[in-house]
Short mmCIF file of C-alpha atoms in Angstrom, two decimals:
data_model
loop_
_atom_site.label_atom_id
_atom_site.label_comp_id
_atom_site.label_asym_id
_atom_site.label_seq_id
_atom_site.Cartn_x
_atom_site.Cartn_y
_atom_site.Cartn_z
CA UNK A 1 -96.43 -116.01 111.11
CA UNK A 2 -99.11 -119.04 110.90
CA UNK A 3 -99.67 -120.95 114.04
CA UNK A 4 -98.44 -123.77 112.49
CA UNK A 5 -96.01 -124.86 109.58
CA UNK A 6 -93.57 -127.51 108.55
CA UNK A 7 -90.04 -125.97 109.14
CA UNK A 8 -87.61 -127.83 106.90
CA UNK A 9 -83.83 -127.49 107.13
CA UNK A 10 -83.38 -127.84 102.98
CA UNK A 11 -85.51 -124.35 103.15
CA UNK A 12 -83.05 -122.26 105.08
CA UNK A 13 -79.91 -124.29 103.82
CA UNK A 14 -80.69 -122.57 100.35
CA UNK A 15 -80.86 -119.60 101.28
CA UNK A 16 -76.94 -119.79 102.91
CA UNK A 17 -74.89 -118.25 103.62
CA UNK A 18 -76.21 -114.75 104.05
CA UNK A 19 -74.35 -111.89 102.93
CA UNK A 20 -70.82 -111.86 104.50
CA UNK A 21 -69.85 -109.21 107.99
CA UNK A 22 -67.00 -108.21 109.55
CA UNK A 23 -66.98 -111.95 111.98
CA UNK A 24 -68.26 -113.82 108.92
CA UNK A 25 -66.12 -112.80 106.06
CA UNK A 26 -67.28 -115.35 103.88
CA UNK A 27 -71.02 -115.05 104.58
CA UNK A 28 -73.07 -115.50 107.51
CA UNK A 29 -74.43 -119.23 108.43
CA UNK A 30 -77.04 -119.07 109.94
CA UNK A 31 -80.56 -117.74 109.44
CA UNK A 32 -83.58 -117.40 111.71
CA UNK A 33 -86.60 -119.96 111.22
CA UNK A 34 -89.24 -119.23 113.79
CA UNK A 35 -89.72 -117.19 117.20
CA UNK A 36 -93.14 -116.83 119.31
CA UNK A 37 -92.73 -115.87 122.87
CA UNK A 38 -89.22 -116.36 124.51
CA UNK A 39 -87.82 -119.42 122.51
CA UNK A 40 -86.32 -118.72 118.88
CA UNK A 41 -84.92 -121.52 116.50
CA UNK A 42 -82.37 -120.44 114.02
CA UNK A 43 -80.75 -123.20 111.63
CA UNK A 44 -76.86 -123.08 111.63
CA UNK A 45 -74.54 -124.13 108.98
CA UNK A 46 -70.98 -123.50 110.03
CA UNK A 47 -68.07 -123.98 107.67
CA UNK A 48 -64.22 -124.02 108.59
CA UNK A 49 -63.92 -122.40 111.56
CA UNK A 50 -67.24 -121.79 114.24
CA UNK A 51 -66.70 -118.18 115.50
CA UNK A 52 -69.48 -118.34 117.83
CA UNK A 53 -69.27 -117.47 121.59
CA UNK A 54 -71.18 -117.42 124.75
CA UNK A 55 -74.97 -116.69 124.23
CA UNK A 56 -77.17 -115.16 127.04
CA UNK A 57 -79.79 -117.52 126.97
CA UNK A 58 -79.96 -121.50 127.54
CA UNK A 59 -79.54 -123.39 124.40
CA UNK A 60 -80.31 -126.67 122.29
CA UNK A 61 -78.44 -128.00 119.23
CA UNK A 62 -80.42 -130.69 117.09
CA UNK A 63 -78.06 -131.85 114.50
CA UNK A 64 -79.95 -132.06 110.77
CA UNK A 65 -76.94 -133.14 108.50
CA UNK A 66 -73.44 -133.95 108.93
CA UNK A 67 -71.24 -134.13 111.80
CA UNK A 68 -69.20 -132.35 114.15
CA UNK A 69 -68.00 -132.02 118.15
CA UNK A 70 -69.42 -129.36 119.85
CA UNK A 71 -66.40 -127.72 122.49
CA UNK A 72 -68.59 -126.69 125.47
CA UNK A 73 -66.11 -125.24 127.92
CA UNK A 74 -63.18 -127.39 126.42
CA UNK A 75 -64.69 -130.41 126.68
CA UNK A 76 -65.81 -132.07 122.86
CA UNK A 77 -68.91 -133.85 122.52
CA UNK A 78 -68.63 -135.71 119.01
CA UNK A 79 -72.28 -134.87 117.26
CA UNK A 80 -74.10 -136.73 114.38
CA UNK A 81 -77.74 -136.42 112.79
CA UNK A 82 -80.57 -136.82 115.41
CA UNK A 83 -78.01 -135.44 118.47
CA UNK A 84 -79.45 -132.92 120.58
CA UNK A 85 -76.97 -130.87 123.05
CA UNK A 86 -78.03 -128.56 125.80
CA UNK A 87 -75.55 -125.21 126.43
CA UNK A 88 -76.23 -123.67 129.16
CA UNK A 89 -76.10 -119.99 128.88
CA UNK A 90 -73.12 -117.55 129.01
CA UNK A 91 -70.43 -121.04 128.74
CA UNK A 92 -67.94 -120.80 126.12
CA UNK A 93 -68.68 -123.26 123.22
CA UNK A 94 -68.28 -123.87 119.61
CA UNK A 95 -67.73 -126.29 117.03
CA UNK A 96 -64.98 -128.12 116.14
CA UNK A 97 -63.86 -131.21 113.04
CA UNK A 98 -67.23 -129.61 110.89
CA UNK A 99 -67.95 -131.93 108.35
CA UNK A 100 -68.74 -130.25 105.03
CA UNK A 101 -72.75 -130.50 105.00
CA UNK A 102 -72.91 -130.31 108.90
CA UNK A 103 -75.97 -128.33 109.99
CA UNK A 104 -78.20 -128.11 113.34
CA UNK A 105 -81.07 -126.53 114.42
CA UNK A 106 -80.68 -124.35 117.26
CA UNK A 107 -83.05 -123.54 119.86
CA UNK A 108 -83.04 -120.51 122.39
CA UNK A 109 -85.06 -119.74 125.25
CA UNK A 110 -85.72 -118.00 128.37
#
């Protein structure tokens, strides 16, 4: 991977969703971007319902398109383009009232 690049959301939104699993029946949405060291950044395009869970590792959420409120722990945190929202790791969270072209980086470290 070059040192440097321009990492543009419209570049991984095309290539969603990916084919579909057993937890994403109707195609996984989300697809890594970059990772170097410890931190990766993934960009995530959920649609209906957000089966994610727990993660082992601290996260960020940097909202590209859309809207949405991000349930951390049963709390909602409405979410628009330009947000950014921290999840620490191993706490419950997903998201909820997904607007049809929401998507958000996501950044994991440590």
């Amino acid at each position: 991977m070059p040192e440097s690049m321009p990492l543009r959301p419209g570049d991984f939104l095309a290539r969603l969703p990916l084919p579909a699993t057993e937890r994403w029946p109707d195609g996984v949405r989300f697809v890594d971007a970059f990772a170097r060291g410890g931190l990766e950044l993934e960009l995530y395009a959920p649609r209906g319902d957000d089966p994610q869970g727990p993660h082992s590792r601290d996260e960020i959420y940097i909202v590209v398109a859309g809207n949405a409120a991000l349930d951390i722990d049963g709390v909602e945190h409405d979410c628009t383009f330009g947000d950014a929202l921290f999840v620490p790791a191993r706490v419950p969270h997903h998201f909820v009232r997904i607007s049809d072209d929401f998507a958000t980086w996501v950044v994991f470290w440590g």
